[in-house]
Amino acid sequence: MTQTLLSRRTALIGLSALTAVPAFAQTRFEAARAYSTARRGISFLVMQRGQVLFEDYQGQGKRFKGWELASGTKSFSGVMAAALVQDGLLKLDEYCADTLTEFWSDRYRSAIRVTDLLHLVSGIDGKGGRNFGNVPTYAEAVTATSNKGTGTQFSYGPVPFQIFGELVRRKLIAAKTGDADPLAYLTRRLLDPLGIRPIRWQRGSDGMPHLPSGAAITARDWAKFGQFVLAGGVHQGKALVDPFALRANFEASKANPGYGLTWWMPRPGMIGPGPRSGVASEAVSLSGLGKLYMAAGAGNQRLYLLPDQEMVIVRQADGILEGLRRGAGDWSDQTFLSLLLGA
């Protein structure tokens, strides 16, 4: 099949979803689609109240093809924490050292709570002296040191998520849940009940799943996850996570008002993942669009949750490696969402 025919076929998928959508909304969605496609976009999906309103695939994008989320993976950890709380395996305000006992001997690390770790304000360097794409093993991550108190500085990177992975792994062993690792727990507790099937999930040399950047899933499955979160963690009338812990996913720390428990919340004063990401520079303008929660990955992979509009938006794109090297490029979250919402 030629690229032209592929583009026509995938465009029809999106158009077929628009039959019940008002013409003015179709126009907005088409404008957002064109903007995304012109910037390496391969998947674009709009869901409202659990119904797909618009769906489009270009280039390498396909409805049943998973795509790497890069750092968009991180937000699974915050929701997994809410499941652990419901199961009585975790408290957000507990000390990490209660499980990672080697932390007790360290003045700073002994004070780190789970909420500090996932808010990325633990005092541990998020990158650990590594490039963003270089993810440590769980064992390497828990050796990371700190020389500052908790809550004083936001530090983005893979290390805290791998530390969380080791913390969860030890808890699962102690509780004898039968889950081989954190991904097995996440799959049993959330992904399987939601009908989400990751195409792949990268693992490290230790065999453990990468929690900062390992997932590759379809646009529809990422949207399902977003809808579940938007619905307060309720699926088919049943709460799958602790509601208070899920709400804590969207409570910021004092060190970074634009980052919750593994989710971005663009607003004034936000500190972004890095100087080239473009996320923080648009925080003020994005805050004017109303409540917005976001999972974001290199190459401008995006999962947007808009509670006021009861809307979930997925955008996936080619160019992850280039995104790691060069940043956001000519992508603008504010422009994209303004086109889509008619704001």
Coordinates of C-alpha atoms in Angstrom, one line a residue:
M1 CA 0.0 0.0 0.0
T2 CA 1.4 3.4 -0.9
Q3 CA 1.9 6.2 1.6
T4 CA -0.9 8.2 -0.2
L5 CA -3.4 5.3 0.1
L6 CA -2.4 4.7 3.7
S7 CA -3.0 8.4 4.6
R8 CA -6.4 8.3 2.9
R9 CA -7.4 5.1 4.7
T10 CA -6.3 6.4 8.1
A11 CA -8.0 9.7 7.5
L12 CA -11.3 7.8 6.9
I13 CA -11.0 6.2 10.4
G14 CA -11.0 9.7 11.9
L15 CA -13.8 10.9 9.6
S16 CA -16.1 8.0 10.5
A17 CA -15.9 9.0 14.1
L18 CA -17.3 12.4 13.4
T19 CA -20.7 11.5 12.2
A20 CA -22.4 12.6 15.4
V21 CA -20.1 15.6 16.0
P22 CA -21.2 19.1 15.2
A23 CA -19.7 20.7 12.1
F24 CA -17.9 23.4 14.2
A25 CA -16.2 20.7 16.3
Q26 CA -15.2 18.8 13.2
T27 CA -13.5 22.0 11.9
R28 CA -11.6 22.4 15.1
F29 CA -10.5 18.8 15.3
E30 CA -9.3 19.0 11.7
A31 CA -7.3 22.1 12.4
A32 CA -5.6 20.4 15.4
R33 CA -5.0 17.2 13.3
A34 CA -3.4 19.3 10.5
Y35 CA -1.2 21.0 13.1
S36 CA -0.1 17.7 14.6
T37 CA 0.5 16.0 11.3
A38 CA 2.7 18.8 10.1
R39 CA 4.9 18.2 13.1
R40 CA 5.5 14.5 12.8
G41 CA 2.2 13.5 14.3
I42 CA 1.2 9.9 13.6
S43 CA -1.8 9.4 16.0
F44 CA -4.5 11.8 17.2
L45 CA -7.5 10.9 19.2
V46 CA -10.2 13.0 20.9
M47 CA -12.5 11.3 23.5
Q48 CA -15.3 12.9 25.5
R49 CA -17.2 11.2 28.3
G50 CA -15.6 8.0 27.2
Q51 CA -16.7 8.2 23.6
V52 CA -14.2 8.6 20.7
L53 CA -15.2 11.8 18.8
F54 CA -12.2 11.9 16.4
E55 CA -9.4 9.5 15.5
D56 CA -6.7 9.9 12.9
Y57 CA -3.5 8.0 11.9
Q58 CA -0.8 9.2 9.6
G59 CA 2.5 7.8 8.4
Q60 CA 3.6 5.0 10.8
G61 CA 0.6 5.4 12.9
K62 CA -2.1 2.7 13.0
R63 CA -5.1 2.0 15.2
F64 CA -3.7 -1.2 16.5
K65 CA 0.0 -0.2 16.5
G66 CA 1.5 0.7 19.8
W67 CA 3.9 3.7 20.0
E68 CA 6.5 4.5 22.6
L69 CA 5.3 7.0 25.2
A70 CA 8.8 8.0 26.4
S71 CA 8.3 10.0 29.6
G72 CA 4.6 9.7 29.1
T73 CA 5.1 6.4 30.9
K74 CA 5.8 8.2 34.2
S75 CA 2.2 8.9 35.0
F76 CA 1.4 5.3 35.3
S77 CA 3.4 5.3 38.6
G78 CA 1.2 7.8 40.3
V79 CA -1.9 5.9 39.5
M80 CA -0.2 2.6 40.5
A81 CA 0.6 4.2 43.8
A82 CA -3.1 4.8 44.3
A83 CA -3.8 1.1 43.7
L84 CA -1.2 0.2 46.2
V85 CA -2.8 2.5 48.7
Q86 CA -6.2 0.8 48.1
D87 CA -4.6 -2.6 48.7
G88 CA -3.1 -1.5 52.0
L89 CA 0.4 -1.9 50.6
L90 CA 1.5 1.7 50.6
K91 CA 0.8 5.1 52.2
L92 CA 1.9 8.2 50.3
D93 CA 3.3 9.8 53.5
E94 CA 5.3 6.8 54.6
Y95 CA 9.0 6.9 54.7
C96 CA 10.7 5.1 51.8
A97 CA 13.3 3.8 54.4
D98 CA 10.5 1.7 55.9
T99 CA 10.9 -0.5 52.8
L100 CA 14.3 0.6 51.5
T101 CA 16.0 0.0 54.8
E102 CA 19.4 1.1 53.5
F103 CA 18.0 4.7 53.5
W104 CA 17.9 4.8 57.3
S105 CA 21.7 5.2 57.6
D106 CA 21.6 8.4 55.5
R107 CA 20.6 11.7 57.1
Y108 CA 18.8 13.0 54.0
R109 CA 17.4 9.8 52.4
S110 CA 15.9 8.7 55.7
A111 CA 13.6 11.7 55.6
I112 CA 12.2 10.9 52.1
R113 CA 8.5 10.0 51.9
V114 CA 6.9 8.3 48.9
T115 CA 5.1 11.5 48.1
D116 CA 8.5 13.3 48.0
L117 CA 9.9 10.7 45.7
L118 CA 7.0 10.9 43.1
H119 CA 6.7 14.6 43.3
L120 CA 10.4 14.6 42.3
V121 CA 11.3 16.7 45.4
S122 CA 13.2 14.0 47.4
G123 CA 16.5 15.8 47.3
I124 CA 17.9 13.1 44.9
D125 CA 19.2 14.2 41.6
G126 CA 16.6 13.0 39.1
K127 CA 19.1 12.3 36.3
G128 CA 21.8 10.9 38.6
G129 CA 24.4 12.4 36.3
R130 CA 23.0 10.5 33.3
N131 CA 21.4 11.6 30.1
F132 CA 17.6 11.5 30.1
G133 CA 17.4 8.4 28.0
N134 CA 19.9 6.5 30.2
V135 CA 17.8 4.6 32.8
P136 CA 19.6 3.0 35.8
T137 CA 18.7 -0.4 37.1
Y138 CA 16.7 -0.6 40.3
A139 CA 19.8 -1.6 42.3
E140 CA 21.7 1.4 40.8
A141 CA 18.9 3.8 41.5
V142 CA 18.7 3.0 45.2
T143 CA 22.3 3.9 45.7
A144 CA 21.7 7.5 44.6
T145 CA 22.7 10.0 47.3
S146 CA 21.2 13.2 48.4
N147 CA 22.8 16.3 49.9
K148 CA 19.6 18.4 50.5
G149 CA 16.4 18.2 52.4
T150 CA 13.1 17.0 50.9
G151 CA 10.7 19.5 49.3
T152 CA 13.3 22.1 48.6
Q153 CA 14.1 21.4 44.9
F154 CA 12.4 19.8 41.9
S155 CA 14.7 17.5 40.0
Y156 CA 13.3 15.7 37.0
G157 CA 14.7 12.4 35.6
P158 CA 14.4 8.6 35.7
V159 CA 16.1 7.9 39.0
P160 CA 13.2 8.5 41.4
F161 CA 10.9 6.3 39.3
Q162 CA 13.4 3.4 39.4
I163 CA 13.7 3.9 43.1
F164 CA 9.9 3.6 43.3
G165 CA 10.1 0.5 41.2
E166 CA 12.4 -1.2 43.7
L167 CA 10.3 0.0 46.6
V168 CA 7.2 -1.6 45.0
R169 CA 9.1 -4.8 44.1
R170 CA 10.1 -5.3 47.7
K171 CA 6.6 -4.6 49.0
L172 CA 5.1 -7.1 46.6
I173 CA 7.6 -9.8 47.8
A174 CA 6.9 -9.0 51.4
A175 CA 3.1 -9.1 50.9
K176 CA 3.4 -12.3 48.8
T177 CA 1.0 -11.0 46.2
G178 CA 2.4 -13.4 43.5
D179 CA 3.3 -10.4 41.2
A180 CA 6.7 -10.9 39.7
D181 CA 7.5 -7.2 39.5
P182 CA 5.8 -3.7 39.4
L183 CA 4.5 -4.2 35.9
A184 CA 2.9 -7.5 36.7
Y185 CA 1.1 -5.7 39.6
L186 CA 0.1 -2.8 37.4
T187 CA -1.2 -5.2 34.7
R188 CA -3.2 -7.3 37.2
R189 CA -4.7 -4.4 39.1
L190 CA -5.3 -1.8 36.3
L191 CA -4.3 -2.6 32.8
D192 CA -6.1 -5.9 32.4
P193 CA -9.4 -4.7 34.0
L194 CA -9.3 -1.6 31.7
G195 CA -8.6 -3.7 28.6
I196 CA -5.2 -2.0 28.0
R197 CA -2.6 -4.2 26.3
P198 CA 0.9 -2.6 26.0
I199 CA 2.5 -3.6 22.8
R200 CA 5.8 -3.7 24.7
W201 CA 7.4 -2.4 27.9
Q202 CA 11.1 -2.0 28.0
R203 CA 13.1 -3.7 30.7
G204 CA 16.6 -3.1 32.1
S205 CA 19.5 -5.4 32.3
D206 CA 18.1 -6.5 35.7
G207 CA 15.0 -7.7 34.0
M208 CA 12.9 -5.1 35.8
P209 CA 10.4 -2.8 33.9
H210 CA 11.4 0.7 33.2
L211 CA 9.0 3.0 35.0
P212 CA 10.2 6.4 33.7
S213 CA 10.0 5.6 30.0
G214 CA 9.3 1.9 29.1
A215 CA 5.7 1.7 27.7
A216 CA 4.5 1.5 24.2
I217 CA 0.7 1.4 23.7
T218 CA -1.9 2.4 21.2
A219 CA -3.6 5.8 21.1
R220 CA -6.9 4.1 22.1
D221 CA -5.4 2.4 25.1
W222 CA -3.6 5.5 26.3
A223 CA -7.0 7.3 26.0
K224 CA -8.6 4.5 28.1
F225 CA -6.1 5.1 30.8
G226 CA -6.8 8.9 30.7
Q227 CA -10.5 8.3 30.8
F228 CA -10.1 6.1 33.8
V229 CA -8.2 8.8 35.6
L230 CA -10.6 11.4 34.6
A231 CA -13.5 9.3 36.0
G232 CA -11.8 9.3 39.4
G233 CA -10.4 5.8 39.1
V234 CA -13.8 4.2 38.7
H235 CA -14.3 1.5 36.0
Q236 CA -17.7 -0.1 35.3
G237 CA -19.0 1.2 38.6
K238 CA -16.0 -0.1 40.7
A239 CA -13.2 2.0 42.2
L240 CA -9.9 0.3 41.2
V241 CA -7.8 2.7 43.2
D242 CA -8.0 4.8 46.4
P243 CA -9.8 8.0 45.5
F244 CA -7.9 10.2 47.9
A245 CA -4.5 8.9 46.6
L246 CA -5.7 9.5 43.0
R247 CA -6.6 13.0 43.8
A248 CA -3.2 13.5 45.3
N249 CA -1.8 12.8 41.8
F250 CA -3.0 16.4 41.0
E251 CA -1.7 18.2 44.1
A252 CA 1.5 20.1 43.5
S253 CA 4.5 20.5 45.7
K254 CA 5.7 23.9 46.9
A255 CA 8.9 23.4 45.0
N256 CA 7.0 23.0 41.7
P257 CA 3.4 24.3 41.4
G258 CA 3.2 22.7 37.9
Y259 CA 3.9 19.1 38.8
G260 CA 1.7 16.8 40.8
L261 CA 2.3 13.1 41.6
T262 CA 3.8 12.2 38.2
W263 CA 1.5 14.5 36.2
W264 CA 2.2 17.9 34.7
M265 CA -0.3 20.7 35.6
P266 CA 0.7 23.8 33.5
R267 CA 0.3 26.9 35.6
P268 CA 2.4 30.0 36.5
G269 CA 5.6 29.2 38.3
M270 CA 5.9 25.7 36.7
I271 CA 9.3 24.2 36.4
G272 CA 9.5 22.0 33.3
P273 CA 11.5 18.8 32.6
G274 CA 14.3 20.7 30.9
P275 CA 15.1 24.1 29.3
R276 CA 14.4 22.7 25.7
S277 CA 11.2 21.0 26.4
G278 CA 9.0 24.0 25.8
V279 CA 6.5 22.9 28.5
A280 CA 7.2 25.5 31.1
S281 CA 7.5 28.4 28.7
E282 CA 3.8 28.0 27.9
A283 CA 2.5 27.3 31.4
V284 CA 0.9 30.7 31.8
S285 CA -1.0 30.6 28.5
L286 CA -2.0 27.0 29.0
S287 CA -3.4 27.8 32.5
G288 CA -5.9 30.1 30.7
L289 CA -7.5 27.1 29.0
G290 CA -8.9 25.8 32.4
K291 CA -7.9 22.7 34.3
L292 CA -5.3 20.7 32.4
Y293 CA -3.4 17.6 33.4
M294 CA -0.8 16.2 31.1
A295 CA 1.5 13.2 30.6
A296 CA 4.3 14.2 28.3
G297 CA 7.1 12.4 26.6
A298 CA 10.0 13.2 24.2
G299 CA 9.0 13.9 20.6
N300 CA 5.9 15.6 22.0
Q301 CA 4.0 12.5 23.0
R302 CA 1.0 13.8 24.9
L303 CA -2.0 12.6 27.0
Y304 CA -4.1 15.6 27.9
L305 CA -6.9 15.4 30.5
L306 CA -9.3 18.3 30.5
P307 CA -11.8 17.9 33.4
D308 CA -13.9 20.9 32.6
Q309 CA -14.6 19.6 29.1
E310 CA -14.7 15.9 30.3
M311 CA -12.2 15.3 27.5
V312 CA -9.2 13.1 26.9
I313 CA -6.8 13.9 24.0
V314 CA -4.0 11.7 22.8
R315 CA -1.2 12.8 20.4
Q316 CA 1.6 10.6 19.4
A317 CA 4.5 11.5 17.1
D318 CA 7.6 10.3 15.4
G319 CA 11.0 11.7 16.4
I320 CA 11.5 10.6 20.0
L321 CA 15.3 10.4 19.7
E322 CA 15.5 13.8 18.1
G323 CA 13.2 15.1 20.8
L324 CA 15.6 13.9 23.4
R325 CA 18.5 15.7 21.6
R326 CA 16.8 18.9 20.5
G327 CA 13.7 19.4 22.7
A328 CA 10.2 20.5 21.6
G329 CA 11.2 22.0 18.2
D330 CA 8.3 23.9 16.7
W331 CA 5.6 22.1 18.7
S332 CA 3.3 24.2 20.9
D333 CA 0.8 22.7 23.4
Q334 CA -0.9 26.0 23.6
T335 CA -1.4 26.3 19.8
F336 CA -2.5 22.7 19.5
L337 CA -5.1 22.9 22.3
S338 CA -6.3 26.3 21.2
L339 CA -7.0 25.0 17.7
L340 CA -8.8 22.0 19.1
L341 CA -10.9 23.8 21.7
G342 CA -11.5 27.0 19.6
A343 CA -10.0 29.0 22.4

